[in-house]
Short mmCIF file of C-alpha atoms in Angstrom, two decimals:
data_model
loop_
_atom_site.label_atom_id
_atom_site.label_comp_id
_atom_site.label_asym_id
_atom_site.label_seq_id
_atom_site.Cartn_x
_atom_site.Cartn_y
_atom_site.Cartn_z
CA MET A 28 41.17 -48.99 -29.06
CA ARG A 29 40.80 -45.35 -28.15
CA ARG A 30 41.54 -46.18 -24.52
CA ARG A 31 44.74 -47.99 -25.41
CA LEU A 32 45.82 -45.09 -27.61
CA SER A 33 45.20 -42.68 -24.71
CA ILE A 34 47.33 -44.76 -22.35
CA VAL A 35 50.18 -44.94 -24.89
CA LEU A 36 49.95 -41.18 -25.46
CA THR A 37 50.07 -40.48 -21.72
CA LEU A 38 53.08 -42.73 -21.24
CA LEU A 39 54.87 -41.09 -24.16
CA THR A 40 54.21 -37.60 -22.78
CA VAL A 41 55.39 -38.60 -19.31
CA MET A 42 58.57 -40.12 -20.73
CA MET A 43 59.24 -37.01 -22.80
CA LEU A 44 58.75 -34.77 -19.78
CA GLY A 45 60.99 -37.04 -17.72
CA VAL A 46 63.79 -36.81 -20.29
CA ILE A 47 63.51 -33.01 -20.32
CA VAL A 48 63.46 -32.82 -16.53
CA THR A 49 66.57 -34.95 -15.93
CA GLY A 50 68.65 -32.14 -17.47
CA LEU A 51 67.64 -29.68 -14.75
CA SER A 52 69.41 -29.38 -11.43
CA PHE A 53 67.45 -28.97 -8.21
CA GLY A 54 68.72 -26.43 -5.70
CA GLU A 55 70.95 -24.51 -8.12
CA PRO A 56 68.96 -22.45 -10.64
CA GLY A 57 70.59 -22.23 -14.03
CA ALA A 58 69.85 -18.60 -14.87
CA ALA A 59 69.67 -16.36 -11.82
CA PRO A 60 71.17 -12.90 -12.64
CA MET A 61 67.80 -11.21 -13.23
CA ASP A 62 66.41 -12.49 -9.93
CA ASP A 63 69.62 -11.50 -8.13
CA TYR A 64 69.11 -7.98 -9.45
CA PHE A 65 65.51 -7.96 -8.21
CA ILE A 66 66.51 -9.27 -4.78
CA GLU A 67 69.33 -6.75 -4.39
CA ASN A 68 67.53 -3.65 -5.66
CA SER A 69 63.85 -4.10 -4.86
CA GLN A 70 64.16 -2.32 -1.52
CA SER A 71 66.03 0.69 -2.86
CA GLU A 72 64.12 1.00 -6.14
CA SER A 73 60.53 0.19 -5.24
CA GLY A 74 60.62 0.37 -1.44
CA ALA A 75 58.83 -2.93 -0.92
CA ASN A 76 60.18 -5.49 1.55
CA ASN A 77 58.35 -8.28 -0.27
CA VAL A 78 60.35 -8.97 -3.43
CA VAL A 79 57.57 -11.04 -5.00
CA THR A 80 55.14 -8.11 -4.70
CA ALA A 81 57.76 -5.76 -6.11
CA VAL A 82 58.17 -8.05 -9.14
CA LEU A 83 54.42 -8.49 -9.48
CA PHE A 84 53.38 -4.83 -9.29
CA ASP A 85 56.47 -2.86 -10.27
CA TYR A 86 58.97 -4.66 -12.49
CA ARG A 87 56.45 -6.84 -14.31
CA GLY A 88 53.34 -4.71 -13.85
CA LEU A 89 52.03 -5.27 -17.36
CA ASP A 90 51.90 -9.00 -16.59
CA THR A 91 49.61 -8.29 -13.66
CA LEU A 92 47.44 -5.99 -15.78
CA GLY A 93 46.93 -8.81 -18.27
CA GLU A 94 46.20 -11.21 -15.44
CA ALA A 95 43.54 -8.90 -14.01
CA ALA A 96 42.09 -8.57 -17.52
CA VAL A 97 41.92 -12.38 -17.77
CA LEU A 98 40.01 -12.57 -14.48
CA PHE A 99 37.67 -9.80 -15.65
CA THR A 100 37.03 -11.61 -18.94
CA ALA A 101 36.32 -14.88 -17.13
CA ALA A 102 33.72 -13.17 -14.93
CA LEU A 103 32.23 -11.52 -18.02
CA GLY A 104 32.03 -14.83 -19.90
CA THR A 105 30.46 -16.68 -16.97
CA THR A 106 27.85 -13.95 -16.60
CA LEU A 107 27.11 -14.05 -20.33
CA ILE A 108 26.61 -17.83 -20.30
CA PHE A 109 24.04 -17.59 -17.49
CA ARG A 110 22.31 -14.45 -18.69
CA ARG A 111 18.52 -14.42 -18.56
CA ARG A 112 17.26 -15.06 -22.05
CA ARG A 113 14.25 -13.22 -23.35
CA ASP A 114 12.65 -16.21 -25.07
CA ASP A 115 12.42 -18.50 -22.02
CA MET B 4 18.77 -25.05 0.09
CA GLN B 5 19.11 -23.65 3.58
CA MET B 6 21.58 -24.93 6.12
CA SER B 7 20.73 -25.55 9.77
CA ARG B 8 20.64 -22.81 12.39
CA ILE B 9 24.06 -23.83 13.74
CA VAL B 10 25.71 -23.35 10.36
CA ARG B 11 23.99 -20.01 9.80
CA THR B 12 24.98 -18.65 13.21
CA THR B 13 28.57 -19.81 12.75
CA ALA B 14 28.68 -18.13 9.34
CA ASP B 15 27.33 -14.89 10.81
CA ILE B 16 29.96 -14.92 13.58
CA ALA B 17 32.88 -15.88 11.33
CA PHE B 18 32.02 -13.45 8.51
CA PRO B 19 33.48 -10.19 10.00
CA PHE B 20 36.64 -11.94 11.18
CA ILE B 21 37.28 -13.33 7.70
CA LEU B 22 36.72 -9.85 6.27
CA VAL B 23 39.25 -8.32 8.66
CA TYR B 24 41.78 -11.04 7.90
CA GLY B 25 41.38 -10.51 4.16
CA PHE B 26 41.90 -6.76 4.50
CA TYR B 27 44.97 -7.41 6.66
CA ILE B 28 46.44 -9.65 3.94
CA ILE B 29 45.71 -7.00 1.27
CA ILE B 30 47.08 -4.00 3.20
CA HIS B 31 50.28 -5.79 4.28
CA GLY B 32 50.91 -7.12 0.76
CA HIS B 33 54.24 -5.31 0.38
CA LEU B 34 55.56 -6.44 3.78
CA THR B 35 54.48 -10.02 4.46
CA PRO B 36 53.47 -12.99 2.30
CA GLY B 37 50.24 -12.20 0.54
CA GLY B 38 48.94 -9.39 -1.58
CA GLY B 39 45.95 -8.33 -3.60
CA PHE B 40 45.12 -11.66 -5.21
CA GLN B 41 45.41 -13.73 -2.05
CA GLY B 42 43.50 -11.27 0.15
CA GLY B 43 40.83 -10.87 -2.51
CA ALA B 44 40.39 -14.64 -2.60
CA ILE B 45 39.96 -14.68 1.20
CA LEU B 46 37.32 -11.92 1.00
CA ALA B 47 35.53 -13.85 -1.75
CA SER B 48 35.57 -16.96 0.44
CA ALA B 49 33.69 -14.93 3.09
CA MET B 50 31.07 -14.12 0.45
CA LEU B 51 30.94 -17.82 -0.48
CA LEU B 52 30.31 -18.65 3.20
CA LEU B 53 27.21 -16.42 3.17
CA LEU B 54 26.05 -17.84 -0.15
CA LEU B 55 26.33 -21.42 1.10
CA ALA B 56 24.73 -20.85 4.48
CA TYR B 57 21.58 -19.06 3.31
CA ARG B 58 18.98 -19.63 0.62
CA TYR B 59 19.75 -18.14 -2.77
CA HIS B 60 17.07 -15.47 -2.53
CA GLU B 61 18.13 -14.46 0.98
CA SER B 62 21.84 -14.45 0.23
CA ILE B 63 21.62 -12.26 -2.88
CA ARG B 64 20.08 -9.64 -0.60
CA HIS B 65 23.43 -9.46 1.23
CA VAL B 66 25.77 -10.15 -1.71
CA ARG B 67 24.33 -8.03 -4.51
CA LYS B 68 25.37 -8.76 -8.07
CA THR B 69 25.40 -5.13 -9.24
CA MET B 70 27.60 -4.17 -6.29
CA MET B 71 30.04 -6.96 -7.09
CA LYS B 72 30.12 -5.95 -10.77
CA THR B 73 30.81 -2.36 -9.72
CA LEU B 74 33.63 -3.50 -7.41
CA GLU B 75 35.14 -5.59 -10.22
CA SER B 76 35.10 -2.83 -12.83
CA GLY B 77 36.11 -0.16 -10.33
CA GLY B 78 39.08 -2.18 -9.12
CA LEU B 79 40.34 -2.79 -12.64
CA LEU B 80 39.91 0.89 -13.54
CA LEU B 81 41.68 2.01 -10.36
CA PHE B 82 44.55 -0.36 -11.16
CA ALA B 83 44.90 0.87 -14.74
CA PHE B 84 44.67 4.55 -13.78
CA THR B 85 47.17 4.15 -10.93
CA ALA B 86 49.60 2.76 -13.47
CA LEU B 87 48.64 5.51 -15.93
CA SER B 88 49.19 8.31 -13.39
CA ALA B 89 52.96 7.99 -13.82
CA MET B 90 52.61 9.03 -17.47
CA ALA B 91 51.08 12.35 -16.42
CA LEU B 92 54.41 13.14 -14.75
CA GLY B 93 56.39 12.23 -17.84
CA ALA B 94 57.61 8.82 -16.69
CA GLY B 95 56.86 5.41 -18.15
CA TYR B 96 53.80 3.25 -17.61
CA PHE B 97 53.91 1.57 -14.17
CA TYR B 98 56.69 3.87 -12.93
CA ASN B 99 56.65 3.98 -9.12
CA TRP B 100 56.77 7.78 -8.67
CA LEU B 101 55.63 7.79 -5.02
CA SER B 102 58.29 5.42 -3.74
CA PRO B 103 61.32 7.47 -2.61
CA GLY B 104 60.07 10.31 -0.45
CA GLY B 105 56.52 10.73 -1.77
CA VAL B 106 53.66 12.23 0.19
CA LEU B 107 51.88 8.93 0.80
CA PHE B 108 53.62 5.57 1.36
CA GLY B 109 56.91 7.38 0.86
CA ASP B 110 59.23 6.35 3.70
CA ILE B 111 62.70 5.24 2.69
CA VAL B 112 63.44 1.67 3.72
CA GLU B 113 66.83 0.55 4.93
CA VAL B 114 68.43 -2.07 2.73
CA GLY B 115 68.66 -5.51 4.25
CA SER B 116 66.58 -7.20 6.91
CA ALA B 117 64.18 -4.49 8.04
CA LEU B 118 61.23 -4.09 10.37
CA ALA B 119 57.76 -3.80 8.93
CA ASN B 120 56.80 -0.22 8.05
CA LEU B 121 53.39 0.19 6.47
CA ASN B 122 54.19 3.63 5.06
CA THR B 123 56.54 2.47 2.30
CA ALA B 124 56.55 1.17 -1.28
CA GLY B 125 54.81 4.01 -3.09
CA LEU B 126 52.19 2.88 -5.59
CA ILE B 127 52.38 -0.81 -4.63
CA PRO B 128 49.87 -0.70 -1.69
CA ILE B 129 47.41 1.26 -3.85
CA MET B 130 47.72 -1.32 -6.63
CA ASN B 131 47.35 -4.12 -4.07
CA LEU B 132 44.12 -2.54 -2.86
CA ALA B 133 42.85 -2.11 -6.43
CA VAL B 134 43.65 -5.72 -7.34
CA GLY B 135 42.06 -6.95 -4.10
CA ILE B 136 38.84 -5.08 -4.87
CA GLU B 137 38.88 -6.44 -8.43
CA VAL B 138 39.47 -10.03 -7.32
CA VAL B 139 36.70 -10.03 -4.70
CA GLY B 140 34.30 -8.59 -7.27
CA ALA B 141 35.25 -11.01 -10.05
CA VAL B 142 35.21 -14.15 -7.89
CA SER B 143 31.89 -13.18 -6.33
CA VAL B 144 30.38 -12.53 -9.78
CA ILE B 145 31.57 -15.96 -10.95
CA LEU B 146 30.19 -17.67 -7.84
CA LEU B 147 26.84 -15.88 -8.15
CA ALA B 148 26.59 -16.78 -11.85
CA LEU B 149 27.39 -20.47 -11.23
CA LEU B 150 24.93 -20.57 -8.33
CA SER B 151 22.18 -18.98 -10.42
CA GLY B 152 22.86 -21.61 -13.10
CA ILE B 153 22.39 -24.40 -10.57
CA LYS B 154 19.30 -23.14 -8.78
CA GLU B 155 17.08 -23.08 -11.86
CA LYS B 156 17.51 -26.85 -12.26
CA ILE B 157 17.01 -27.94 -8.66
CA MET C 10 68.81 -39.39 -8.96
CA LEU C 11 67.42 -38.66 -5.51
CA THR C 12 68.15 -34.95 -5.89
CA GLN C 13 65.76 -34.87 -8.86
CA LEU C 14 62.86 -36.08 -6.72
CA PRO C 15 60.77 -32.86 -6.92
CA TYR C 16 61.00 -32.88 -10.72
CA LEU C 17 59.93 -36.52 -10.79
CA ALA C 18 56.94 -35.56 -8.64
CA VAL C 19 56.10 -32.85 -11.18
CA VAL C 20 56.22 -35.40 -14.02
CA LEU C 21 54.09 -37.87 -12.05
CA ILE C 22 51.42 -35.29 -11.23
CA ALA C 23 51.38 -34.06 -14.84
CA GLY C 24 50.96 -37.67 -15.99
CA ILE C 25 48.02 -38.16 -13.62
CA GLY C 26 46.41 -34.99 -14.97
CA ILE C 27 46.88 -35.92 -18.63
CA ALA C 28 45.62 -39.46 -18.02
CA THR C 29 42.53 -38.09 -16.26
CA ILE C 30 41.77 -35.75 -19.15
CA LEU C 31 42.22 -38.47 -21.79
CA LEU C 32 40.66 -41.49 -20.08
CA LYS C 33 37.67 -40.16 -18.11
CA LYS C 34 34.32 -39.69 -19.84
CA ASN C 35 32.81 -37.36 -17.24
CA LEU C 36 33.25 -33.65 -17.99
CA ILE C 37 33.62 -32.69 -14.31
CA LYS C 38 36.39 -35.25 -13.87
CA MET C 39 38.13 -33.94 -16.99
CA ILE C 40 38.05 -30.43 -15.51
CA MET C 41 39.51 -31.88 -12.31
CA GLY C 42 42.32 -33.37 -14.42
CA LEU C 43 43.02 -29.93 -15.87
CA GLY C 44 43.24 -28.60 -12.31
CA VAL C 45 45.77 -31.29 -11.42
CA LEU C 46 47.78 -30.35 -14.52
CA THR C 47 47.75 -26.68 -13.43
CA GLY C 48 48.99 -27.76 -10.01
CA SER C 49 51.88 -29.66 -11.56
CA ALA C 50 52.83 -26.54 -13.55
CA ASN C 51 52.80 -24.48 -10.34
CA LEU C 52 54.98 -27.05 -8.56
CA PHE C 53 57.39 -27.04 -11.52
CA LEU C 54 57.73 -23.24 -11.41
CA VAL C 55 58.36 -23.14 -7.66
CA THR C 56 60.81 -26.05 -7.87
CA LEU C 57 62.71 -24.33 -10.68
CA GLY C 58 63.49 -21.32 -8.49
CA TYR C 59 64.63 -23.13 -5.35
CA ARG C 60 68.10 -22.61 -3.93
CA ASP C 61 69.73 -24.87 -1.39
CA GLY C 62 68.91 -23.53 2.08
CA GLY C 63 67.15 -20.51 0.62
CA ILE C 64 64.62 -18.40 2.49
CA ALA C 65 61.48 -16.73 1.13
CA PRO C 66 62.32 -13.46 -0.70
CA ILE C 67 60.82 -11.16 1.94
CA TYR C 68 63.01 -8.74 3.88
CA THR C 69 60.64 -8.11 6.81
CA SER C 70 62.70 -9.35 9.81
CA ALA C 71 64.41 -11.87 7.58
CA PRO C 72 67.10 -14.25 8.87
CA GLU C 73 70.49 -14.45 7.22
CA GLY C 74 70.83 -16.56 4.09
CA VAL C 75 70.36 -16.65 0.34
CA MET C 76 66.91 -16.02 -1.06
CA VAL C 77 65.07 -18.20 -3.56
CA LEU C 78 64.26 -16.76 -6.99
CA SER C 79 61.33 -14.35 -6.98
CA THR C 80 60.23 -14.07 -10.62
CA VAL C 81 59.03 -17.66 -10.80
CA GLN C 82 56.96 -17.13 -7.66
CA ALA C 83 55.29 -14.08 -9.22
CA MET C 84 54.58 -16.20 -12.32
CA THR C 85 53.07 -18.86 -10.05
CA VAL C 86 50.59 -16.30 -8.70
CA THR C 87 49.68 -15.42 -12.29
CA ASN C 88 49.28 -19.10 -13.15
CA ILE C 89 47.00 -19.76 -10.17
CA VAL C 90 44.67 -16.91 -11.12
CA ILE C 91 44.54 -17.95 -14.78
CA GLY C 92 43.88 -21.56 -13.74
CA PHE C 93 41.00 -20.35 -11.60
CA ALA C 94 39.55 -18.36 -14.50
CA THR C 95 39.82 -21.35 -16.84
CA THR C 96 38.18 -23.68 -14.32
CA ALA C 97 35.30 -21.25 -13.75
CA LEU C 98 34.61 -20.91 -17.47
CA LEU C 99 34.80 -24.68 -18.06
CA LEU C 100 32.42 -25.36 -15.16
CA ALA C 101 30.00 -22.83 -16.61
CA PHE C 102 30.12 -24.68 -19.94
CA ALA C 103 29.59 -27.99 -18.12
CA ILE C 104 26.47 -26.61 -16.39
CA MET C 105 25.19 -25.32 -19.74
CA LEU C 106 25.74 -28.75 -21.36
CA TYR C 107 23.99 -30.46 -18.45
CA ARG C 108 20.99 -28.19 -18.91
CA LYS C 109 20.83 -28.96 -22.63
CA TYR C 110 21.48 -32.70 -22.58
CA GLY C 111 20.72 -33.78 -19.00
CA SER C 112 24.14 -35.41 -18.60
CA VAL C 113 27.82 -34.55 -18.40
CA GLU C 114 29.06 -37.82 -19.91
CA THR C 115 30.76 -37.17 -23.24
CA GLY C 116 29.18 -40.24 -24.86
CA ASP C 117 25.63 -39.08 -24.14
CA ILE C 118 26.34 -35.61 -25.42
CA ARG C 119 27.74 -36.84 -28.73
CA ARG C 120 24.88 -39.28 -29.33
CA LEU C 121 22.27 -36.61 -28.69
CA ARG C 122 23.87 -34.21 -31.12
CA GLU C 123 23.56 -36.49 -34.15
#
């Protein structure tokens, strides 16, 4: 019963995603002005040849700070799970 | 568990080359594909090579947990304070104040297809280095913790 | 229809991931399904930013041509790191459960709890 419900749920999700995806066009992004600005001005504004790095560390730096914090928290949590307990 | 002598020798030989390649990826993050996260992952894979080739007690002599924790915290602090240093000059958080004509990494790049010049991009190489240090520390801490969780059972 | 092929691949991979998470009883396999789902999200982001005949957005001795969108690629890097963090934490929980119950099958764990 549960197995059949899981299969139906998976098929429904896949169909929903498929309906959403057919509205998108491949090869011609719908909203590009922000990226065009980054590509045109990243060399003159941040001096980096690699536009992805310029976006990652300059334009959207706070994003990267949060990402580094997530990695730090994951390491902290993993260490806490395997800490040496005093009672055993 | 300890691997055979062939695996251990190969790991010893390959280890410095992987380290150099990881540092190359980190330092050239603003010029070629790559950056702090990718290079840090490569460096952490070198640590994983040592951890897999040797016994747990031998390998934690080379890859120390306190050192990795220090690298992790130090990298994150360096990243945050590099971003914060712009506020001391009256600009916004994450402002790239070294980029046009700074003392370090301050060369002006020509717009368009350019040759690689390592001395550009202001704060970005410093942040790449900080993130690389943080990633190698964090991934090594996670690997060491998972490995210590396994070895008590076996 | 054929031009939508990358998006259909995204949907297929996401379906495989969701089916793995829902149908498998082994915790390690469920974590693998989550990894597949993360991969489908990455593929979707990169596909979303592709331009016809575009080159990678890097100016170091770049050839002539339009460049693909760069923000989605930066978000892909973020997504990969967060997926790694999630996988590491889930594997740590799986090891902890194995220590407590001696198994990573969800059925065994539920029966032992009652």
